[in-house]
Coordinates of C-alpha atoms in Angstrom, one line a residue:
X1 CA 8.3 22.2 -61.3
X2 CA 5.2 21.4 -59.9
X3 CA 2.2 23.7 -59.4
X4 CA -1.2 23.5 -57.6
X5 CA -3.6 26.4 -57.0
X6 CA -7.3 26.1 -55.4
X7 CA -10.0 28.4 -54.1
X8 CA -11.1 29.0 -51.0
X9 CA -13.4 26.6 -51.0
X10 CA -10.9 23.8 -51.5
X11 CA -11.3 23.6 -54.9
X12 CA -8.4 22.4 -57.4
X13 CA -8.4 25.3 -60.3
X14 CA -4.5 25.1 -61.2
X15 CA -2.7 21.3 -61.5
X16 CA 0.3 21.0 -63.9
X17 CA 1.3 17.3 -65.1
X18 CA 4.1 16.9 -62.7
X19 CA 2.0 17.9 -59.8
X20 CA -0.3 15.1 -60.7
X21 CA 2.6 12.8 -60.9
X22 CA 3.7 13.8 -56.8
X23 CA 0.4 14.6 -55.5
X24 CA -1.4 10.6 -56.7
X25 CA -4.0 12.7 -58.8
X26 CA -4.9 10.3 -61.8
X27 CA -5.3 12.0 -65.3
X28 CA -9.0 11.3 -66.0
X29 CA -9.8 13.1 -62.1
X30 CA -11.6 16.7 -62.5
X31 CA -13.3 18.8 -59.9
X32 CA -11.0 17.7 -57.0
X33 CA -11.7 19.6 -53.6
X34 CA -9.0 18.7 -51.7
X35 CA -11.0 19.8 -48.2
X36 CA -13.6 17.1 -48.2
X37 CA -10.5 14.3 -48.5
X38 CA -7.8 13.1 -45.8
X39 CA -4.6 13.2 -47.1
X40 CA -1.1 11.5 -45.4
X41 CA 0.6 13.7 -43.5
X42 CA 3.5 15.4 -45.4
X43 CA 2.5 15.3 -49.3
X44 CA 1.7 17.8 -51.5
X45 CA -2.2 18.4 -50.9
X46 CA -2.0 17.5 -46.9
X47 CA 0.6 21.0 -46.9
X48 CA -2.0 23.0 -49.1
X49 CA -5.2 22.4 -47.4
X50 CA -3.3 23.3 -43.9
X51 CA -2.2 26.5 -45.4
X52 CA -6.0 26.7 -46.7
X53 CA -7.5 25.4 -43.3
X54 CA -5.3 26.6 -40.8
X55 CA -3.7 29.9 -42.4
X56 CA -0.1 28.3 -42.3
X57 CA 2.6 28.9 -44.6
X58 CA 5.4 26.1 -45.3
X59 CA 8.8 26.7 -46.8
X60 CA 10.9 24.4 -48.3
X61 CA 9.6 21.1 -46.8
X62 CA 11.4 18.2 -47.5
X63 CA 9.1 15.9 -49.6
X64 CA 10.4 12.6 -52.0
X65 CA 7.8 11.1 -54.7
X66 CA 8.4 7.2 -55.3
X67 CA 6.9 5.5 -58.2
X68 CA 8.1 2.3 -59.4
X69 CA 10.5 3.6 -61.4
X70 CA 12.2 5.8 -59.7
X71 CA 12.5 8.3 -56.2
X72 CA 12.6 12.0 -56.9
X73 CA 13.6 14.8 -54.3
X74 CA 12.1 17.5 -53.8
X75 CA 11.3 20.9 -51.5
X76 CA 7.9 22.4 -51.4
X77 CA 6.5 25.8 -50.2
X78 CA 2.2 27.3 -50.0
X79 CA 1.6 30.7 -50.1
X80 CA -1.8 31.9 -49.3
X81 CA -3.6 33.7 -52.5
X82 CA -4.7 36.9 -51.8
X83 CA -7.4 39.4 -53.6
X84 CA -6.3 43.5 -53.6
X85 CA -8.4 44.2 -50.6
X86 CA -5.9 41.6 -48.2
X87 CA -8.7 39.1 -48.1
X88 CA -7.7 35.0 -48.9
X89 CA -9.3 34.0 -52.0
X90 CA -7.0 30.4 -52.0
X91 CA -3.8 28.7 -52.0
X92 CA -0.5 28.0 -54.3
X93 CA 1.4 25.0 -54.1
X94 CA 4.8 25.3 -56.0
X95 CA 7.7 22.4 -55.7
X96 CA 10.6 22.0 -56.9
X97 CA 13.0 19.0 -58.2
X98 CA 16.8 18.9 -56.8
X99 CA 19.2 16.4 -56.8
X100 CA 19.5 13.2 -54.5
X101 CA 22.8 14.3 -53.3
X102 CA 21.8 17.8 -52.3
X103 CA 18.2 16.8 -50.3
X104 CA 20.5 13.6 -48.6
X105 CA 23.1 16.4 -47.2
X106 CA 20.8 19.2 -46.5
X107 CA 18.0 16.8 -44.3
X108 CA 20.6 14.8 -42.4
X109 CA 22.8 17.9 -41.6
X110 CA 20.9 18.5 -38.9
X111 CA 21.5 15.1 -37.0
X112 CA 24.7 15.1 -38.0
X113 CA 25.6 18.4 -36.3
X114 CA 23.6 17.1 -33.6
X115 CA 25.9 14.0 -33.0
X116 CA 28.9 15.8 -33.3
X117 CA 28.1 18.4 -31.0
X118 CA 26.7 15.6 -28.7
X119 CA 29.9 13.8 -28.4
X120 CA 31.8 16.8 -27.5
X121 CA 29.2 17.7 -25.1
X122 CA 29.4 14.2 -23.6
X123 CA 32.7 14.6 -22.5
X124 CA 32.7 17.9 -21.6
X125 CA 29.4 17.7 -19.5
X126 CA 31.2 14.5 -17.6
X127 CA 34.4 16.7 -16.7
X128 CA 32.1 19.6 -15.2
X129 CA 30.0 17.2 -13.5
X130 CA 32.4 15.7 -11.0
X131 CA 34.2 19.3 -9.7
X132 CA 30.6 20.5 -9.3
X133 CA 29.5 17.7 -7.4
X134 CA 32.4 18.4 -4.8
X135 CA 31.6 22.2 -4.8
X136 CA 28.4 21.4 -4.0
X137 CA 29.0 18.9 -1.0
X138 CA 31.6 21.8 0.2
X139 CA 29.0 24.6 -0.3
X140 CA 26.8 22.4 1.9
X141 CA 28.9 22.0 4.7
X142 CA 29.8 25.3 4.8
X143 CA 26.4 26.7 4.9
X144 CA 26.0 24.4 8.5
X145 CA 28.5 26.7 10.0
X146 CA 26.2 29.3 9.8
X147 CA 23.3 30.1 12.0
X148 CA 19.9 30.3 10.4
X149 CA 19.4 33.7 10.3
X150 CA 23.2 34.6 9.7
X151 CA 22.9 36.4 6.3
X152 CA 25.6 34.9 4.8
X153 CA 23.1 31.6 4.2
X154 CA 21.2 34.1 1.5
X155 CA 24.5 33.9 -0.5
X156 CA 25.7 30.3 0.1
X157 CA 21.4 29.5 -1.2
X158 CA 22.2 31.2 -4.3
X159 CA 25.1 29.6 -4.8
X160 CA 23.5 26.2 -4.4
X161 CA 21.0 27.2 -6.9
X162 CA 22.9 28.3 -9.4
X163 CA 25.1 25.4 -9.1
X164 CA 21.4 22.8 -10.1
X165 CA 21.0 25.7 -12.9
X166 CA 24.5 24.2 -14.3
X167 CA 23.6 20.8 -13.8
X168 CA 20.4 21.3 -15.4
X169 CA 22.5 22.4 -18.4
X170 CA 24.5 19.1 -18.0
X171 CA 21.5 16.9 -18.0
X172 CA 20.6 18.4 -21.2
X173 CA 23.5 18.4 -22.7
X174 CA 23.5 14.5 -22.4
X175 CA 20.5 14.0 -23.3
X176 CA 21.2 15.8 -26.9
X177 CA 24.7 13.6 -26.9
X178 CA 23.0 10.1 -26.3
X179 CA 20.6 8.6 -28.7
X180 CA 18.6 6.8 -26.2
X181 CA 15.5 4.5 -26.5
X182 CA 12.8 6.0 -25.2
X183 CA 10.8 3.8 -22.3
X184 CA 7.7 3.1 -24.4
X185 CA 4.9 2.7 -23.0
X186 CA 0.8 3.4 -23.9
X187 CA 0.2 6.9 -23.5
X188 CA -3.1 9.6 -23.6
X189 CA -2.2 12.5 -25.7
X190 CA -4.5 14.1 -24.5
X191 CA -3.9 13.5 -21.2
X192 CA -0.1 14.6 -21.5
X193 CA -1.4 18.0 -23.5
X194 CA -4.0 18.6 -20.4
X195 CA -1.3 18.1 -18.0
X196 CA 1.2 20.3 -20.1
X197 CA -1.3 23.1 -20.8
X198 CA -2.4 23.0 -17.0
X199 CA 1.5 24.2 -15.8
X200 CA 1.5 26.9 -18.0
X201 CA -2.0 28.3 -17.6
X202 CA -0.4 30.3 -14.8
X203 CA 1.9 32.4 -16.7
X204 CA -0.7 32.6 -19.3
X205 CA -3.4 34.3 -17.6
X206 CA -0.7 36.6 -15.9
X207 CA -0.1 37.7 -19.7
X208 CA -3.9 37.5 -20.8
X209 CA -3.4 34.8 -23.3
X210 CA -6.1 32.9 -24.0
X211 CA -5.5 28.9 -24.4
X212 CA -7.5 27.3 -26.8
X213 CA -7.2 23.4 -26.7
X214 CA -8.4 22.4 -30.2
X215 CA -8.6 18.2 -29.4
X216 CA -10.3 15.9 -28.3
X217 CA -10.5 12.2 -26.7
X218 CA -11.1 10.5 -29.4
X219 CA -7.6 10.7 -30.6
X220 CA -5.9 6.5 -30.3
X221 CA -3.5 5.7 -27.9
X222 CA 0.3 6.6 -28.7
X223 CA 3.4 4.3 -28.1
X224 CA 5.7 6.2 -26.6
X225 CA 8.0 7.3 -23.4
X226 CA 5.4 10.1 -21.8
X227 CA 8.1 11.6 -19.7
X228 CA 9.9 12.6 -22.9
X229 CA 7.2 13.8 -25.1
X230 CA 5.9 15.9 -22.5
X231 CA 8.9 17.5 -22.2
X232 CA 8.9 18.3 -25.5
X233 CA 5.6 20.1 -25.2
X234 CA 6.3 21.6 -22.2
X235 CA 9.0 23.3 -24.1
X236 CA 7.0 24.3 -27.0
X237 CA 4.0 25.5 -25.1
X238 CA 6.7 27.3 -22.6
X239 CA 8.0 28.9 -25.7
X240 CA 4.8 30.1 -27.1
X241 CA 4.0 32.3 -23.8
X242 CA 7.3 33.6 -23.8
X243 CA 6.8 35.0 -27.4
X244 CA 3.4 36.9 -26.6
X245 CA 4.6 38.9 -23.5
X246 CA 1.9 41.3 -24.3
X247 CA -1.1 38.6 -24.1
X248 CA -2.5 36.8 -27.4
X249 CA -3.8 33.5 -28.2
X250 CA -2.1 30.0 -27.6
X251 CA -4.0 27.2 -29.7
X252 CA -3.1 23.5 -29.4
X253 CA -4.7 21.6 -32.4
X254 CA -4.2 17.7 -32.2
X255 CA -5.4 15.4 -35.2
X256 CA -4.7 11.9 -36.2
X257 CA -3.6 11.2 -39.7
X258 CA -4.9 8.0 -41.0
X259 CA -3.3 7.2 -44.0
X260 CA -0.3 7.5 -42.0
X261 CA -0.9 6.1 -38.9
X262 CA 0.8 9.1 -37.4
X263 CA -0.5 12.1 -34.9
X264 CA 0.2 15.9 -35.3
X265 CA -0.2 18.5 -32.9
X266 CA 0.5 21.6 -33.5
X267 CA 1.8 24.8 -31.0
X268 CA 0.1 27.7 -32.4
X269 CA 0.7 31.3 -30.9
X270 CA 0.0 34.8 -32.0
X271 CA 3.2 36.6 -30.7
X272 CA 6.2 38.2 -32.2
X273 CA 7.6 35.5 -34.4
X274 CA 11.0 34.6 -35.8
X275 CA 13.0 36.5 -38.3
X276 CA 13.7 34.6 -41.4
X277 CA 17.0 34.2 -41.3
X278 CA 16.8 32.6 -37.4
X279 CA 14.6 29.6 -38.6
X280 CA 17.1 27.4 -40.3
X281 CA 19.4 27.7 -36.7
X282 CA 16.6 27.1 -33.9
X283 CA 17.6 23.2 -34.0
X284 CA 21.2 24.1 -33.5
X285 CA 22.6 23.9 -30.0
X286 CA 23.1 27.1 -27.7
X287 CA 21.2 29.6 -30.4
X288 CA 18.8 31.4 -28.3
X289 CA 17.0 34.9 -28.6
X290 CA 15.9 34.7 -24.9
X291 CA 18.1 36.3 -22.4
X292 CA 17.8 33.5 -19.7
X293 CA 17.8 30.4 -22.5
X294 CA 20.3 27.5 -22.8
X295 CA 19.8 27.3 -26.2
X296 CA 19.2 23.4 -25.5
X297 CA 15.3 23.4 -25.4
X298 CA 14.7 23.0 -29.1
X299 CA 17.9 20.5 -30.1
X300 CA 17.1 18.0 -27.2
X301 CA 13.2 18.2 -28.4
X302 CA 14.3 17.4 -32.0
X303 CA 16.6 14.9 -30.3
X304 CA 13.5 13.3 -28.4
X305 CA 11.3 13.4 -31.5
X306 CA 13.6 12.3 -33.7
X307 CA 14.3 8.9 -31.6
X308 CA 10.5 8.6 -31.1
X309 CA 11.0 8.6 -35.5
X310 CA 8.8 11.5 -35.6
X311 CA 9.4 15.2 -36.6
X312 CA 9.6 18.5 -35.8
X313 CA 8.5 21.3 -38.3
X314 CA 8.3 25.1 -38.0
X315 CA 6.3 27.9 -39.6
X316 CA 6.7 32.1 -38.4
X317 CA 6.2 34.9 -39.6
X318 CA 7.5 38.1 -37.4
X319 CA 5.0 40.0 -36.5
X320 CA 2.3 37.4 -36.4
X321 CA 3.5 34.2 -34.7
X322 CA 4.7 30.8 -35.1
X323 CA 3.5 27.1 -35.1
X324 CA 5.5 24.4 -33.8
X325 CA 4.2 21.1 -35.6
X326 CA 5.0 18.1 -33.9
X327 CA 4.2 14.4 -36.1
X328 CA 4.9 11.1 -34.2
X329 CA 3.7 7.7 -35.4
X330 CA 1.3 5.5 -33.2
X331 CA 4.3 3.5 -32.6
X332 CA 8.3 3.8 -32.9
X333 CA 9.4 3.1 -36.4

């Protein structure tokens, strides 16, 4: 087991041998403050100084160590350390070994449900999609038999609509069933998270959340297919308002991680949060807690990621909110 504790000033005061081994700490380094380095995204002291910096808890994070004699697997959690009055006086950093067998089936059994569901979606979305296309062309003509201010129209409109609500549904379920390419292209993240963040201010101000857009413009061009990854945000930022009905705060933080030429950005809100026991099933198709949702949102945005080799990871606590961390590499790997 490996264990790492440091103050709130970023300082290293706790650092067994094995956490040295995973976190590239060499014996003979002391006073370590793990604030004033950059560390790749996804390792031991990246996860501790964002639950330091950014007051974010993880839970069993996938992480592997390689050295050259062999890989070991591993999950990871951070705690925040708290004194008797509530206040954070640092962080805790506590991972533990399991076996190669049992990290392999527990990461890819999410894109392995994934493809399975997909291929049964395929073919179920393609035998929907051709009756519906004929109830829709026979909707259509009917409606011309009606005068335009013949009430009946009002009925035959919401039967047309509902009919591009199920083919919405369709569209997404092929997207989660085929493992496209995505178009790549050069793209502003910036730009896409102004864009996204400009649909949504709407609905935000009607609920008196604040948006805070924590990036900048400095952030390097990213290779990827723009319409995609903006639907991705637009999901997650959608997502974030819905869970603050009452108003709160909606922060977007964006930061480029050197060391692994990789971006983050991260959807933080302050709303009601997700039970415990619902995290480990929001990537699964059709599990939803909104009345209205497909349950499709979040698998087609891991789909999306996922292609784009990126990631999506997820912190909540009920209560106080959730962050939605999105990491994508400059380019495809």
């Amino acid at each position: 087991m490996a264990i790492i504790a440091v103050d709130q000033t970023g300082k290293i005061i706790l650092l067994n041998n094995f956490a040295r081994k995973i976190s590239g700490v060499s014996p003979g380094e002391s006073q370590i403050n793990i604030l004033q380095n950059t560390y790749p995204t996804d390792t031991p002291l990246f996860f501790l100084a964002q639950t330091l910096q950014r007051d974010e808890e993880f839970h069993e994070q996938y992480y592997n160590y390689q050295d050259a004699q062999e890989v070991v697997y591993m999950y990871l959690s951070t705690t925040k350390i708290l004194n008797e009055s509530g206040q954070q006086e640092g962080a805790l950093l506590i991972a533990c070994q399991v076996s190669e067998q049992a990290f392999l089936s527990r990461h890819l059994s999410q894109r392995g449900k994934l493809a399975m569901i997909g291929e049964l979606a395929a073919g179920t979305a393609h035998e929907i999609r051709n009756p519906l296309t004929s109830i829709k062309g026979l909707v259509q003509l009917i409606e011309q038999r009606f005068s335009q201010d013949d009430p009946a129209r009002q009925h035959i409109n919401i039967i047309l609509k509902e009919i591009e609500q199920i083919n919405s549904i369709i569209k997404e379920l092929l997207l989660l069933a085929r493992r496209t390419t995505p178009n790549l292209s050069f793209a502003s993240l910036p730009a896409m998270l102004d864009q996204v963040l400009l649909l949504v201010e709407g609905e935000a101000n009607i609920k008196g959340i604040k948006i805070i857009k924590d990036y900048n413009d400095q952030l390097p061009l990213m290779i990827l297919d723009e319409d995609q990854i903006k639907q991705v945000f637009l999901h997650l930022a959608t997502n974030a308002i819905y869970a603050m009905p009452t108003g709160g705060e909606f922060r977007v933080f964006a930061q480029y991680i050197e060391n692994n030429k990789a971006i983050s950005v991260s959807f933080i809100d302050t709303g009601i949060g997700i039970n415990k026991e619902n995290i480990p099933r929001l990537f699964q198709p059709f599990f939803t807690t909104r009345p209205e949702g497909t349950g499709l949102g979040l698998p087609v945005s891991y789909q999306i990621v996922d292609n784009h080799g990126g990631k999506i990871s997820v912190y909540s606590e009920p209560g106080k909110g959730s962050s939605f961390i999105v990491t994508l590499p400059l380019a495809k790997a």
